Coordinates of C-alpha atoms in Angstrom, one line a residue:
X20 CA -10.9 -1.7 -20.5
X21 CA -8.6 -4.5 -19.9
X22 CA -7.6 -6.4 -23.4
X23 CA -9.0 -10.4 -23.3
X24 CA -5.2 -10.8 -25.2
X25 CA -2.8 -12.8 -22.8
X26 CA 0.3 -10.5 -21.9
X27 CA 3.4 -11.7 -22.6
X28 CA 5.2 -13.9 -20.8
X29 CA 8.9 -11.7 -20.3
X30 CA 9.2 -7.8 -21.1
X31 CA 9.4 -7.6 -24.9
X32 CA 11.7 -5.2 -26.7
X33 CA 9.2 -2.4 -26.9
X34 CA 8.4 -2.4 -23.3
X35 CA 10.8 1.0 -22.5
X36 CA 9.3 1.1 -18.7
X37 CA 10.6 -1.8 -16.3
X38 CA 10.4 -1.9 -12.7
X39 CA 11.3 -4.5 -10.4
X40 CA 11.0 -5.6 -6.4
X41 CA 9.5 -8.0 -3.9
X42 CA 9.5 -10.9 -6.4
X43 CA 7.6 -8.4 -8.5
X44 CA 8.3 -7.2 -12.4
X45 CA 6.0 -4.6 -14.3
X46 CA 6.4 -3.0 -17.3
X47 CA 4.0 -1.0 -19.8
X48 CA 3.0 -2.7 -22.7
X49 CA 1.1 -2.3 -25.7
X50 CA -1.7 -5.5 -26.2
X51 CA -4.7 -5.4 -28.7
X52 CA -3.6 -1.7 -29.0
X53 CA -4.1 -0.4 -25.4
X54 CA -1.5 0.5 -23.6
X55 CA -1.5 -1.4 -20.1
X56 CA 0.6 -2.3 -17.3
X57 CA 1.6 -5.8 -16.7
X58 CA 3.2 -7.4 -14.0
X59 CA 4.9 -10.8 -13.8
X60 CA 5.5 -13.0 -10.3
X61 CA 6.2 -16.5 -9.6
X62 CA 6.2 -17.1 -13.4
X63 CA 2.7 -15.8 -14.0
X64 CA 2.2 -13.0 -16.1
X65 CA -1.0 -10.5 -15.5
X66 CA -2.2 -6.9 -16.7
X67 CA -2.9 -4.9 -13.8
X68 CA -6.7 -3.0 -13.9
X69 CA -4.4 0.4 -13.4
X70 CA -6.5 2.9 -15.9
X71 CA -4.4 4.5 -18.6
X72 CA -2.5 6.7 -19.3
X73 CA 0.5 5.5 -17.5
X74 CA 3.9 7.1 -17.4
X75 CA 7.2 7.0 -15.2
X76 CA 6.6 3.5 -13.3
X77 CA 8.5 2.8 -10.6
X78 CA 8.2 -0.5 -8.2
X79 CA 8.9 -0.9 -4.7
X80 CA 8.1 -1.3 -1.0
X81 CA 4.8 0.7 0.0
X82 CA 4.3 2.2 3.4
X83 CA 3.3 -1.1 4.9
X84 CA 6.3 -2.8 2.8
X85 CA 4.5 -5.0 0.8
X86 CA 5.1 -4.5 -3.0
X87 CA 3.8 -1.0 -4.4
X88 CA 3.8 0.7 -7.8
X89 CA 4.3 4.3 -8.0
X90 CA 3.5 6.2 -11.6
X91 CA 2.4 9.6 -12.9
X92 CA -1.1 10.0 -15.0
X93 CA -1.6 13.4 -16.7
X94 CA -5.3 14.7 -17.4
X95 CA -4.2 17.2 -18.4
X96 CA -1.9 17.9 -15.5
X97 CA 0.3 15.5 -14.0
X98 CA -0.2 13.9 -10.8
X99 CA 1.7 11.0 -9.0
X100 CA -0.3 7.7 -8.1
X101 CA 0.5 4.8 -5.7
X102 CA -0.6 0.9 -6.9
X103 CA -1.2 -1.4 -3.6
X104 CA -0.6 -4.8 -5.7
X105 CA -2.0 -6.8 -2.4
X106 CA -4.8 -5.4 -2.6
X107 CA -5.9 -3.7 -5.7
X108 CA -6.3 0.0 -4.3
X109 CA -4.9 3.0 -5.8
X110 CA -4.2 6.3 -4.1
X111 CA -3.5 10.2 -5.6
X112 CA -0.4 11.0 -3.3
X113 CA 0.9 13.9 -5.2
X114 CA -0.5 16.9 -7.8
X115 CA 1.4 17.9 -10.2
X116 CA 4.5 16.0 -9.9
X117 CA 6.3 14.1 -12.6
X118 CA 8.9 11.0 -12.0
X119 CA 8.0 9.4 -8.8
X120 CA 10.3 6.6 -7.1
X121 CA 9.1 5.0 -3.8
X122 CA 10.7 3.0 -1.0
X123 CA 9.1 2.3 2.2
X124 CA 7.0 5.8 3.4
X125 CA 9.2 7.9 1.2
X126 CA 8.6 8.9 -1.9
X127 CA 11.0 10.9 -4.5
X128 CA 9.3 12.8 -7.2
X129 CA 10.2 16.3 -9.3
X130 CA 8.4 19.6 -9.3
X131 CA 9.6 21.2 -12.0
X132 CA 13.5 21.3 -12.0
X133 CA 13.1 20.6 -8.0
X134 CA 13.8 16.9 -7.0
X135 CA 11.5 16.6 -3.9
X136 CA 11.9 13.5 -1.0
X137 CA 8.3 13.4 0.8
X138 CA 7.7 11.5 4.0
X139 CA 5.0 11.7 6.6
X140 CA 3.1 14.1 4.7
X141 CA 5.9 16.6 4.2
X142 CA 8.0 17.4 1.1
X143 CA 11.6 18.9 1.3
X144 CA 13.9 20.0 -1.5
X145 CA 17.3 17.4 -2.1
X146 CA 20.0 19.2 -3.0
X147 CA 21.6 17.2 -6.0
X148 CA 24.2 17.9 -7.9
X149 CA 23.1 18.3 -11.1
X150 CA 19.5 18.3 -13.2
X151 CA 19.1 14.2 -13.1
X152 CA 17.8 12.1 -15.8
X153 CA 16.9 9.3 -14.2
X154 CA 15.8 8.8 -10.5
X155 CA 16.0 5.4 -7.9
X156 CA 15.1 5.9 -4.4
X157 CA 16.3 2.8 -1.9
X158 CA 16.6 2.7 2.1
X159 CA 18.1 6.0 2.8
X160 CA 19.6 6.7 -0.5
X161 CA 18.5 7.8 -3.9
X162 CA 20.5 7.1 -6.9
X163 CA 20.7 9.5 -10.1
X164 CA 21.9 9.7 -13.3
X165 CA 22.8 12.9 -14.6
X166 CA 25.2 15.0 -17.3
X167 CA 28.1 16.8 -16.3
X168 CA 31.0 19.2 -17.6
X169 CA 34.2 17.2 -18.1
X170 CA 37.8 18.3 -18.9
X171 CA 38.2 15.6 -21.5
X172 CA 35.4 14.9 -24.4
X173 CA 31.9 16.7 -24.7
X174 CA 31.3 16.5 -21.4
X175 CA 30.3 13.0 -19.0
X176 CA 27.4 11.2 -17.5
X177 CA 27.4 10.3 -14.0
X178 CA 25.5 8.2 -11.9
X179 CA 25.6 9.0 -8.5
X180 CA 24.3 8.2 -4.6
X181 CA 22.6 11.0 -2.9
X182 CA 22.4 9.9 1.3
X183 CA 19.2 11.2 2.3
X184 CA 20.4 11.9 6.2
X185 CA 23.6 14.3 5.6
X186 CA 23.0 14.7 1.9
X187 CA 26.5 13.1 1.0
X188 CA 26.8 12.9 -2.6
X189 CA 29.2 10.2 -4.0
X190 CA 30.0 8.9 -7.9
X191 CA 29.3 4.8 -8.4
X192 CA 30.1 5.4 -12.4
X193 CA 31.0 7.7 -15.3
X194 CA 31.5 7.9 -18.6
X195 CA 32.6 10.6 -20.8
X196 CA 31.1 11.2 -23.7
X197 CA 33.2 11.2 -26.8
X198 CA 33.1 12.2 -30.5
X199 CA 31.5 9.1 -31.4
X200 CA 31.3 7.1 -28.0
X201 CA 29.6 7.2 -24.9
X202 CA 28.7 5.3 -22.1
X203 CA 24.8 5.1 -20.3
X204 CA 23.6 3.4 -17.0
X205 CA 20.2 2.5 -17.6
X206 CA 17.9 -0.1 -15.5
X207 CA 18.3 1.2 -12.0
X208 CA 16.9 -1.1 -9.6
X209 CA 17.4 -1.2 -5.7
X210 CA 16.9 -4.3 -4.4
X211 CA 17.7 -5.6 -0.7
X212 CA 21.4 -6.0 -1.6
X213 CA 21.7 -2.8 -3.5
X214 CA 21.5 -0.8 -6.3
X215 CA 21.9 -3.1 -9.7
X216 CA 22.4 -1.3 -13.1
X217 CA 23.0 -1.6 -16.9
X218 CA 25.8 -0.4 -18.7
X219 CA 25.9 0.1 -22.4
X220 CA 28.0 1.7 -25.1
X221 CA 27.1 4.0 -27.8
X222 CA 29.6 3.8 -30.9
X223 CA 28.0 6.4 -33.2
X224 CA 24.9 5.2 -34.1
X225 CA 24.8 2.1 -32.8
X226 CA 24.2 0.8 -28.7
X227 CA 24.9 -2.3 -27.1
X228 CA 24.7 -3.3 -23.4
X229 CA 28.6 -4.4 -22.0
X230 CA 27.3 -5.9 -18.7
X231 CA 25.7 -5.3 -15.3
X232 CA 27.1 -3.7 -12.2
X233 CA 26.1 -4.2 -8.7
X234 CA 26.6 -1.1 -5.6
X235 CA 26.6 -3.0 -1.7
X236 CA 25.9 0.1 0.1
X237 CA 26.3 -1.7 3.7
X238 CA 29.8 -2.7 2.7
X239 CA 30.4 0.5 0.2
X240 CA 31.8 -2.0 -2.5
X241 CA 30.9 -1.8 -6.3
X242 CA 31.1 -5.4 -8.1
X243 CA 30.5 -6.5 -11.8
X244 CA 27.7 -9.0 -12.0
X245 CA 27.2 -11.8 -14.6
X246 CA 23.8 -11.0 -16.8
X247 CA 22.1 -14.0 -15.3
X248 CA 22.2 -13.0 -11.9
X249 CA 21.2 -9.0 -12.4
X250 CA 17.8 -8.4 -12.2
X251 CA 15.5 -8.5 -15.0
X252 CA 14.7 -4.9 -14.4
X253 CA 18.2 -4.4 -16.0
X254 CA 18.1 -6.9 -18.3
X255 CA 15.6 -5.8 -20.4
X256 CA 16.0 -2.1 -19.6
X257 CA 16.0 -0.7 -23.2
X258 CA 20.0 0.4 -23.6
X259 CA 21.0 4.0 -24.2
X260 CA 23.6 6.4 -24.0
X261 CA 24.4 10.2 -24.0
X262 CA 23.9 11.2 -28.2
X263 CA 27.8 12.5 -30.0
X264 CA 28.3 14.6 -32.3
X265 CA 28.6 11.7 -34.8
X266 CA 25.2 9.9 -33.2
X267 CA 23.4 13.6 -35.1
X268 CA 20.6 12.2 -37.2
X269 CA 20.9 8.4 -36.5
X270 CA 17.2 7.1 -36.2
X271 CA 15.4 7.3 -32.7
X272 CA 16.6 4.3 -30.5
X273 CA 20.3 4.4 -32.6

């Protein structure tokens, strides 16, 4: 059942799944003490009749590229959904898959360890470069985040563009992680000009967001971007970064 509460007008702090596209923002919030989805467009804020439990949301264009929401239920096993917000239907597209990401009639989703790209009804194994942590598809590439082994520190996090013709592979960011420091990409949203992201800083316990970034695929440039004019998707995205040795036993969220 849908709470009578009003949702609130901008993501709050405790909303820790944010999507973005097509004039479109949804998150999953917590009102009256459901859990529900909400979505915000034109200024107007709304909780979507999606039936809980929601997981994994991910926002972008549907098959007929109008606005669609992609998310993962599990009762008990999990299965990928697809949200139609013109017109209300929903639509099982894949069992037992986790971690969907949609744009246009592809969709992204993991099987396991296996990151799988499905279109026209057929899935095929991408051949990333390492186990990601986070996953954004766009219009012919996917980005990822993911952990890998470094010569200097504990390691480093990467995020990274995977070409979905040709499978080239190319770094957009990294950030070793340190005794005490890190760095995290969080908030990846493609939007028609690219692929906008978060960067933040752990120092020990503590994280802070240092600014925004913005990837141009058609002219293969990477910008900084003032906080105002990234998307809100990565503005609110809760910051994070890779835990330290000296982060061990800081509070969850620290």
């Amino acid at each position: 059942m849908i709470p009578a509460a009003p949702p609130p007008a901008l993501p709050p702090a405790t909303a820790v799944e944010i999507a973005q596209y097509g004039g479109h923002v949804m998150w999953l919030d917590t009102i009256d003490g459901e859990k529900v989805v909400v979505d915000r467009t034109r200024g107007q804020t709304v909780t979507v009749p999606i039936a809980a439990p929601v997981r994994e949301l991910d926002l972008g264009p549907g098959p007929d590229g109008r606005p669609a929401a992609v998310y993962v239920r599990c009762r008990p096993s999990c299965d990928v959904w697809r949200y139609n917000l013109a017109n209300g239907h929903e639509t099982r597209v894949v069992r037992n898959a986790r971690r969907p990401t949609v744009w246009g009639r592809r969709l992204v989703y993991t099987h396991g360890r296996d990151v799988l790209l499905r279109e026209n009804g057929r899935s095929r194994l991408l051949a990333l470069r390492a186990d990601p942590d986070d996953l954004e598809l766009g219009p012919g590439q996917l980005a990822y985040t993911a952990l890998f082994d470094s010569d200097e520190g504990n390691g480093a996090l990467e995020l990274r563009l995977h070409a979905l013709a040709g499978g080239r592979d190319v770094p957009l960011d990294r950030g070793v992680i340190g005794e005490g420091d890190s760095t995290g990409f969080n908030g990846l949203t493609f939007l028609s000009e690219g692929l906008y992201w978060q960067r933040a800083h752990r120092s020990a316990c503590t994280v802070r967001i240092t600014g925004f970034a913005l990837y141009e695929p058609r002219r293969a440039r990477r910008r900084t971007v003032d906080r105002v004019r990234a998307p809100l998707a990565a503005r609110r995205a809760p910051a994070a970064a890779p835990d330290t040795p000296e982060s061990e036993g800081c509070e969850p969220g620290g």
